[in-house]
Amino acid sequence: EDKVVQSPLSLVVHEGDTVTLNCSYEVTNFRSLLWYKQEKKAPTFLFMLTSSGIEKKSGRLSSILDKKELSSILNITATQTGDSAIYLCAHFGNEKLTFGTGTRLTIIP
Amino acid sequence: DGGITQSPKYLFRKEGQNVTLSCEQNLNHDAMYWYRQDPGQGLRLIYYSQIVNDFQKGDIAEGYSVSREKKESFPLTVTSAQKNPTAFYLCASSIHRASYEQYFGPGTRLTVT
């Protein structure tokens, strides 16, 4: 059974800080790792990482896949209050997503 | 507007009653999914369907049932056999079974007392 673990479970920082969210995975056949942002209800897609695309960046957000350590990080620089959300990591394999527990990020103005 | 709709947003039921959550999509997607989200537990897969008239159990299917009679609709029934039905339920769809990108609906928060 595929397993995805995220840490920390929650994080509170001040606006302008840089944060790093962690995701580790234990899967039978790695296909791709995805990051989602969930602000109130529906998660929205951020990044997908594969063996051939291990680093992605979009504005202040970036993500890296470490195939040796079976993990990924999501970095957010110069955080803003709008970054407050639950960040979900998921493995896509066997035609379905397996999600981690999520990290609840709170940005204090 | 294309997208996924779930109704209602909030649902309250008494223990012992079955309840059906609606999920409709007009994206012409083949695959549809139901997830349950509890605090501190992320999303867990209940059922998924990759084509009309076919569906598979996910990781936590006990106490739930689904149907997929039309491509655009994938209703979820929470039966009285589900021990802890109070949760946030999310429906999603993807263009086909091998697509990683799932589009999520706004969710239904079910409270059973």
PDB file of C-alpha atoms in Angstrom:
ATOM      1  CA  GLU A   1       0.000   0.000   0.000  1.00  0.00           C
ATOM      2  CA  ASP A   2       1.377   3.406  -0.984  1.00  0.00           C
ATOM      3  CA  LYS A   3       2.108   5.799   1.876  1.00  0.00           C
ATOM      4  CA  VAL A   4       2.725   9.552   1.910  1.00  0.00           C
ATOM      5  CA  VAL A   5       3.764  11.410   5.057  1.00  0.00           C
ATOM      6  CA  GLN A   6       3.972  15.172   5.491  1.00  0.00           C
ATOM      7  CA  SER A   7       5.652  17.284   8.134  1.00  0.00           C
ATOM      8  CA  PRO A   8       5.118  19.381  10.054  1.00  0.00           C
ATOM      9  CA  LEU A   9       1.378  18.964  10.600  1.00  0.00           C
ATOM     10  CA  SER A  10       1.063  22.675  11.225  1.00  0.00           C
ATOM     11  CA  LEU A  11       3.295  25.707  10.981  1.00  0.00           C
ATOM     12  CA  VAL A  12       2.820  29.321  12.064  1.00  0.00           C
ATOM     13  CA  VAL A  13       5.174  31.992  10.725  1.00  0.00           C
ATOM     14  CA  HIS A  14       5.257  35.736  10.236  1.00  0.00           C
ATOM     15  CA  GLU A  15       4.640  37.437   6.940  1.00  0.00           C
ATOM     16  CA  GLY A  16       7.870  37.692   4.966  1.00  0.00           C
ATOM     17  CA  ASP A  17       9.384  34.510   6.393  1.00  0.00           C
ATOM     18  CA  THR A  18      10.488  31.611   4.205  1.00  0.00           C
ATOM     19  CA  VAL A  19       8.992  28.189   4.887  1.00  0.00           C
ATOM     20  CA  THR A  20       9.850  24.641   3.857  1.00  0.00           C
ATOM     21  CA  LEU A  21       7.237  21.910   3.881  1.00  0.00           C
ATOM     22  CA  ASN A  22       8.253  18.262   3.749  1.00  0.00           C
ATOM     23  CA  CYS A  23       6.779  15.214   2.077  1.00  0.00           C
ATOM     24  CA  SER A  24       8.142  11.672   2.135  1.00  0.00           C
ATOM     25  CA  TYR A  25       6.743   8.721   0.253  1.00  0.00           C
ATOM     26  CA  GLU A  26       6.888   4.960   0.369  1.00  0.00           C
ATOM     27  CA  VAL A  27       5.357   3.540  -2.800  1.00  0.00           C
ATOM     28  CA  THR A  28       5.647   0.354  -4.810  1.00  0.00           C
ATOM     29  CA  ASN A  29       6.120   1.996  -8.190  1.00  0.00           C
ATOM     30  CA  PHE A  30       6.892   5.715  -8.232  1.00  0.00           C
ATOM     31  CA  ARG A  31       5.115   7.649 -10.964  1.00  0.00           C
ATOM     32  CA  SER A  32       4.727  11.282  -9.921  1.00  0.00           C
ATOM     33  CA  LEU A  33       4.440  13.465  -6.849  1.00  0.00           C
ATOM     34  CA  LEU A  34       1.981  16.330  -6.724  1.00  0.00           C
ATOM     35  CA  TRP A  35       1.501  19.361  -4.495  1.00  0.00           C
ATOM     36  CA  TYR A  36      -1.897  20.966  -3.908  1.00  0.00           C
ATOM     37  CA  LYS A  37      -3.015  24.078  -2.008  1.00  0.00           C
ATOM     38  CA  GLN A  38      -6.325  23.947  -0.133  1.00  0.00           C
ATOM     39  CA  GLU A  39      -7.537  27.297   1.128  1.00  0.00           C
ATOM     40  CA  LYS A  40     -11.138  26.759   2.062  1.00  0.00           C
ATOM     41  CA  LYS A  41     -12.674  23.925   0.133  1.00  0.00           C
ATOM     42  CA  ALA A  42     -11.407  22.529  -3.183  1.00  0.00           C
ATOM     43  CA  PRO A  43      -7.672  21.757  -3.430  1.00  0.00           C
ATOM     44  CA  THR A  44      -5.948  23.494  -6.337  1.00  0.00           C
ATOM     45  CA  PHE A  45      -3.009  22.002  -8.215  1.00  0.00           C
ATOM     46  CA  LEU A  46       0.438  23.540  -7.704  1.00  0.00           C
ATOM     47  CA  PHE A  47       3.174  21.270  -9.067  1.00  0.00           C
ATOM     48  CA  MET A  48       3.871  17.833 -10.424  1.00  0.00           C
ATOM     49  CA  LEU A  49       7.296  16.236 -10.071  1.00  0.00           C
ATOM     50  CA  THR A  50       8.501  13.133 -11.858  1.00  0.00           C
ATOM     51  CA  SER A  51      11.763  11.287 -12.292  1.00  0.00           C
ATOM     52  CA  SER A  52      12.436  13.431 -15.347  1.00  0.00           C
ATOM     53  CA  GLY A  53      11.243  16.708 -13.846  1.00  0.00           C
ATOM     54  CA  ILE A  54      12.538  17.006 -10.327  1.00  0.00           C
ATOM     55  CA  GLU A  55      12.370  20.761  -9.835  1.00  0.00           C
ATOM     56  CA  LYS A  56       9.524  23.188 -10.447  1.00  0.00           C
ATOM     57  CA  LYS A  57       9.138  26.893  -9.709  1.00  0.00           C
ATOM     58  CA  SER A  58       6.297  29.349  -9.905  1.00  0.00           C
ATOM     59  CA  GLY A  59       6.809  32.807  -8.489  1.00  0.00           C
ATOM     60  CA  ARG A  60       7.601  32.506  -4.789  1.00  0.00           C
ATOM     61  CA  LEU A  61       6.830  28.786  -4.698  1.00  0.00           C
ATOM     62  CA  SER A  62       9.255  26.066  -5.679  1.00  0.00           C
ATOM     63  CA  SER A  63       9.420  22.328  -5.211  1.00  0.00           C
ATOM     64  CA  ILE A  64      12.158  19.735  -5.477  1.00  0.00           C
ATOM     65  CA  LEU A  65      12.031  15.939  -5.657  1.00  0.00           C
ATOM     66  CA  ASP A  66      14.811  13.933  -4.018  1.00  0.00           C
ATOM     67  CA  LYS A  67      14.640  10.475  -5.562  1.00  0.00           C
ATOM     68  CA  LYS A  68      17.367   9.089  -3.316  1.00  0.00           C
ATOM     69  CA  GLU A  69      15.690  10.197  -0.097  1.00  0.00           C
ATOM     70  CA  LEU A  70      12.167   9.429  -1.455  1.00  0.00           C
ATOM     71  CA  SER A  71      11.028  12.881  -0.477  1.00  0.00           C
ATOM     72  CA  SER A  72      10.021  16.284  -1.731  1.00  0.00           C
ATOM     73  CA  ILE A  73      10.012  19.788  -0.318  1.00  0.00           C
ATOM     74  CA  LEU A  74       7.836  22.775  -1.061  1.00  0.00           C
ATOM     75  CA  ASN A  75       9.464  26.152  -0.442  1.00  0.00           C
ATOM     76  CA  ILE A  76       7.604  29.407  -0.130  1.00  0.00           C
ATOM     77  CA  THR A  77       9.692  32.570   0.069  1.00  0.00           C
ATOM     78  CA  ALA A  78       8.561  35.998   1.287  1.00  0.00           C
ATOM     79  CA  THR A  79       5.317  34.544   2.620  1.00  0.00           C
ATOM     80  CA  GLN A  80       2.088  36.542   2.452  1.00  0.00           C
ATOM     81  CA  THR A  81      -1.171  36.144   4.361  1.00  0.00           C
ATOM     82  CA  GLY A  82      -2.704  34.713   1.193  1.00  0.00           C
ATOM     83  CA  ASP A  83      -0.358  31.747   1.514  1.00  0.00           C
ATOM     84  CA  SER A  84      -2.275  30.576   4.585  1.00  0.00           C
ATOM     85  CA  ALA A  85      -3.745  27.218   3.618  1.00  0.00           C
ATOM     86  CA  ILE A  86      -3.387  23.479   3.931  1.00  0.00           C
ATOM     87  CA  TYR A  87      -0.692  22.162   1.598  1.00  0.00           C
ATOM     88  CA  LEU A  88      -1.231  18.605   0.404  1.00  0.00           C
ATOM     89  CA  CYS A  89       1.295  16.259  -1.110  1.00  0.00           C
ATOM     90  CA  ALA A  90       0.115  13.239  -3.116  1.00  0.00           C
ATOM     91  CA  HIS A  91       1.580  10.359  -5.092  1.00  0.00           C
ATOM     92  CA  PHE A  92      -0.079   9.460  -8.381  1.00  0.00           C
ATOM     93  CA  GLY A  93       0.237   5.755  -9.126  1.00  0.00           C
ATOM     94  CA  ASN A  94      -2.026   2.854 -10.126  1.00  0.00           C
ATOM     95  CA  GLU A  95      -4.329   5.473 -11.662  1.00  0.00           C
ATOM     96  CA  LYS A  96      -5.151   7.119  -8.337  1.00  0.00           C
ATOM     97  CA  LEU A  97      -3.846   9.701  -5.900  1.00  0.00           C
ATOM     98  CA  THR A  98      -2.620   8.826  -2.405  1.00  0.00           C
ATOM     99  CA  PHE A  99      -2.543  11.931  -0.216  1.00  0.00           C
ATOM    100  CA  GLY A 100      -0.493  12.804   2.811  1.00  0.00           C
ATOM    101  CA  THR A 101      -2.008  14.294   5.940  1.00  0.00           C
ATOM    102  CA  GLY A 102      -1.310  17.841   4.816  1.00  0.00           C
ATOM    103  CA  THR A 103       0.506  20.746   6.483  1.00  0.00           C
ATOM    104  CA  ARG A 104      -1.613  23.620   7.784  1.00  0.00           C
ATOM    105  CA  LEU A 105       0.345  26.828   7.198  1.00  0.00           C
ATOM    106  CA  THR A 106      -0.703  30.017   8.986  1.00  0.00           C
ATOM    107  CA  ILE A 107       0.889  33.354   8.115  1.00  0.00           C
ATOM    108  CA  ILE A 108       0.657  36.048  10.786  1.00  0.00           C
ATOM    109  CA  PRO A 109       0.597  39.631   9.444  1.00  0.00           C
TER     110      PRO A 109
ATOM    111  CA  ASP B   1     -18.917  27.592 -17.006  1.00  0.00           C
ATOM    112  CA  GLY B   2     -17.164  24.229 -16.909  1.00  0.00           C
ATOM    113  CA  GLY B   3     -16.495  22.547 -13.621  1.00  0.00           C
ATOM    114  CA  ILE B   4     -17.600  20.238 -10.869  1.00  0.00           C
ATOM    115  CA  THR B   5     -20.553  20.950  -8.647  1.00  0.00           C
ATOM    116  CA  GLN B   6     -21.414  19.321  -5.375  1.00  0.00           C
ATOM    117  CA  SER B   7     -24.606  19.781  -3.479  1.00  0.00           C
ATOM    118  CA  PRO B   8     -25.531  20.620  -0.887  1.00  0.00           C
ATOM    119  CA  LYS B   9     -22.667  22.523   0.767  1.00  0.00           C
ATOM    120  CA  TYR B  10     -23.827  21.516   4.240  1.00  0.00           C
ATOM    121  CA  LEU B  11     -25.896  18.488   5.147  1.00  0.00           C
ATOM    122  CA  PHE B  12     -27.263  17.415   8.509  1.00  0.00           C
ATOM    123  CA  ARG B  13     -28.669  13.968   9.208  1.00  0.00           C
ATOM    124  CA  LYS B  14     -29.732  11.859  12.115  1.00  0.00           C
ATOM    125  CA  GLU B  15     -27.789   8.715  12.902  1.00  0.00           C
ATOM    126  CA  GLY B  16     -29.217   5.658  11.165  1.00  0.00           C
ATOM    127  CA  GLN B  17     -30.332   7.493   8.028  1.00  0.00           C
ATOM    128  CA  ASN B  18     -28.802   6.995   4.608  1.00  0.00           C
ATOM    129  CA  VAL B  19     -27.828  10.164   2.763  1.00  0.00           C
ATOM    130  CA  THR B  20     -26.800  10.782  -0.846  1.00  0.00           C
ATOM    131  CA  LEU B  21     -24.263  13.423  -1.857  1.00  0.00           C
ATOM    132  CA  SER B  22     -24.433  14.778  -5.374  1.00  0.00           C
ATOM    133  CA  CYS B  23     -21.482  15.296  -7.738  1.00  0.00           C
ATOM    134  CA  GLU B  24     -21.885  16.551 -11.300  1.00  0.00           C
ATOM    135  CA  GLN B  25     -19.261  17.547 -13.864  1.00  0.00           C
ATOM    136  CA  ASN B  26     -19.571  19.118 -17.307  1.00  0.00           C
ATOM    137  CA  LEU B  27     -15.913  18.729 -18.220  1.00  0.00           C
ATOM    138  CA  ASN B  28     -16.545  15.580 -20.263  1.00  0.00           C
ATOM    139  CA  HIS B  29     -14.129  13.733 -17.990  1.00  0.00           C
ATOM    140  CA  ASP B  30     -14.108   9.944 -17.961  1.00  0.00           C
ATOM    141  CA  ALA B  31     -12.824   9.406 -14.421  1.00  0.00           C
ATOM    142  CA  MET B  32     -14.463  10.547 -11.176  1.00  0.00           C
ATOM    143  CA  TYR B  33     -13.448  10.161  -7.541  1.00  0.00           C
ATOM    144  CA  TRP B  34     -14.837  10.550  -4.033  1.00  0.00           C
ATOM    145  CA  TYR B  35     -12.627  11.519  -1.097  1.00  0.00           C
ATOM    146  CA  ARG B  36     -13.237  12.020   2.566  1.00  0.00           C
ATOM    147  CA  GLN B  37     -11.299  14.589   4.582  1.00  0.00           C
ATOM    148  CA  ASP B  38     -11.055  14.559   8.381  1.00  0.00           C
ATOM    149  CA  PRO B  39      -9.014  17.012  10.440  1.00  0.00           C
ATOM    150  CA  GLY B  40      -5.346  16.041  10.425  1.00  0.00           C
ATOM    151  CA  GLN B  41      -5.870  13.158   7.998  1.00  0.00           C
ATOM    152  CA  GLY B  42      -5.627  14.617   4.515  1.00  0.00           C
ATOM    153  CA  LEU B  43      -7.805  13.144   1.763  1.00  0.00           C
ATOM    154  CA  ARG B  44      -8.707   9.466   1.700  1.00  0.00           C
ATOM    155  CA  LEU B  45     -10.132   7.750  -1.369  1.00  0.00           C
ATOM    156  CA  ILE B  46     -13.580   6.212  -0.944  1.00  0.00           C
ATOM    157  CA  TYR B  47     -14.567   5.109  -4.455  1.00  0.00           C
ATOM    158  CA  TYR B  48     -13.546   5.898  -7.993  1.00  0.00           C
ATOM    159  CA  SER B  49     -14.964   5.319 -11.443  1.00  0.00           C
ATOM    160  CA  GLN B  50     -12.940   5.287 -14.625  1.00  0.00           C
ATOM    161  CA  ILE B  51     -15.832   4.799 -17.015  1.00  0.00           C
ATOM    162  CA  VAL B  52     -19.618   4.785 -17.020  1.00  0.00           C
ATOM    163  CA  ASN B  53     -21.219   1.772 -15.333  1.00  0.00           C
ATOM    164  CA  ASP B  54     -17.951   0.786 -13.649  1.00  0.00           C
ATOM    165  CA  PHE B  55     -16.439   1.755 -10.294  1.00  0.00           C
ATOM    166  CA  GLN B  56     -13.839   0.463  -7.835  1.00  0.00           C
ATOM    167  CA  LYS B  57     -13.437   0.609  -4.072  1.00  0.00           C
ATOM    168  CA  GLY B  58     -10.837   2.955  -2.698  1.00  0.00           C
ATOM    169  CA  ASP B  59      -9.086   2.713   0.646  1.00  0.00           C
ATOM    170  CA  ILE B  60     -12.113   3.335   2.886  1.00  0.00           C
ATOM    171  CA  ALA B  61     -15.175   2.070   0.979  1.00  0.00           C
ATOM    172  CA  GLU B  62     -16.938   0.369   3.892  1.00  0.00           C
ATOM    173  CA  GLY B  63     -20.282   1.982   4.652  1.00  0.00           C
ATOM    174  CA  TYR B  64     -20.458   3.820   1.314  1.00  0.00           C
ATOM    175  CA  SER B  65     -21.969   3.048  -2.083  1.00  0.00           C
ATOM    176  CA  VAL B  66     -21.828   4.758  -5.479  1.00  0.00           C
ATOM    177  CA  SER B  67     -23.304   4.548  -8.953  1.00  0.00           C
ATOM    178  CA  ARG B  68     -22.128   5.807 -12.345  1.00  0.00           C
ATOM    179  CA  GLU B  69     -25.089   5.628 -14.690  1.00  0.00           C
ATOM    180  CA  LYS B  70     -24.134   8.793 -16.577  1.00  0.00           C
ATOM    181  CA  LYS B  71     -20.724  10.164 -17.476  1.00  0.00           C
ATOM    182  CA  GLU B  72     -21.389  13.494 -15.777  1.00  0.00           C
ATOM    183  CA  SER B  73     -22.779  12.180 -12.497  1.00  0.00           C
ATOM    184  CA  PHE B  74     -21.225  10.178  -9.638  1.00  0.00           C
ATOM    185  CA  PRO B  75     -23.426  10.255  -6.516  1.00  0.00           C
ATOM    186  CA  LEU B  76     -22.174   8.923  -3.192  1.00  0.00           C
ATOM    187  CA  THR B  77     -24.488   7.327  -0.622  1.00  0.00           C
ATOM    188  CA  VAL B  78     -23.370   7.320   2.986  1.00  0.00           C
ATOM    189  CA  THR B  79     -25.189   4.407   4.574  1.00  0.00           C
ATOM    190  CA  SER B  80     -26.079   3.801   8.197  1.00  0.00           C
ATOM    191  CA  ALA B  81     -23.289   1.197   8.241  1.00  0.00           C
ATOM    192  CA  GLN B  82     -20.637   3.936   8.113  1.00  0.00           C
ATOM    193  CA  LYS B  83     -19.435   4.254  11.713  1.00  0.00           C
ATOM    194  CA  ASN B  84     -18.176   7.843  11.632  1.00  0.00           C
ATOM    195  CA  PRO B  85     -19.876   9.616   8.716  1.00  0.00           C
ATOM    196  CA  THR B  86     -19.316  13.184   9.897  1.00  0.00           C
ATOM    197  CA  ALA B  87     -16.654  14.592   7.574  1.00  0.00           C
ATOM    198  CA  PHE B  88     -15.927  16.829   4.606  1.00  0.00           C
ATOM    199  CA  TYR B  89     -16.549  15.022   1.302  1.00  0.00           C
ATOM    200  CA  LEU B  90     -14.793  16.027  -1.895  1.00  0.00           C
ATOM    201  CA  CYS B  91     -15.576  14.892  -5.412  1.00  0.00           C
ATOM    202  CA  ALA B  92     -13.013  15.117  -8.218  1.00  0.00           C
ATOM    203  CA  SER B  93     -12.694  14.249 -11.877  1.00  0.00           C
ATOM    204  CA  SER B  94      -9.901  13.743 -14.394  1.00  0.00           C
ATOM    205  CA  ILE B  95      -9.932  13.568 -18.160  1.00  0.00           C
ATOM    206  CA  HIS B  96      -9.098   9.860 -18.136  1.00  0.00           C
ATOM    207  CA  ARG B  97      -7.886   7.156 -15.787  1.00  0.00           C
ATOM    208  CA  ALA B  98      -4.181   7.759 -16.449  1.00  0.00           C
ATOM    209  CA  SER B  99      -4.318  11.512 -15.928  1.00  0.00           C
ATOM    210  CA  TYR B 100      -2.718  12.770 -12.739  1.00  0.00           C
ATOM    211  CA  GLU B 101      -4.517  16.107 -12.780  1.00  0.00           C
ATOM    212  CA  GLN B 102      -7.744  15.935 -10.850  1.00  0.00           C
ATOM    213  CA  TYR B 103     -10.185  18.823 -10.626  1.00  0.00           C
ATOM    214  CA  PHE B 104     -12.026  19.121  -7.338  1.00  0.00           C
ATOM    215  CA  GLY B 105     -15.526  20.249  -6.484  1.00  0.00           C
ATOM    216  CA  PRO B 106     -16.247  22.621  -3.573  1.00  0.00           C
ATOM    217  CA  GLY B 107     -17.134  19.790  -1.197  1.00  0.00           C
ATOM    218  CA  THR B 108     -20.037  18.839   1.058  1.00  0.00           C
ATOM    219  CA  ARG B 109     -19.734  18.992   4.820  1.00  0.00           C
ATOM    220  CA  LEU B 110     -21.837  16.225   6.331  1.00  0.00           C
ATOM    221  CA  THR B 111     -22.775  16.246  10.007  1.00  0.00           C
ATOM    222  CA  VAL B 112     -24.506  13.234  11.509  1.00  0.00           C
ATOM    223  CA  THR B 113     -25.852  13.460  15.070  1.00  0.00           C
TER     224      THR B 113
END
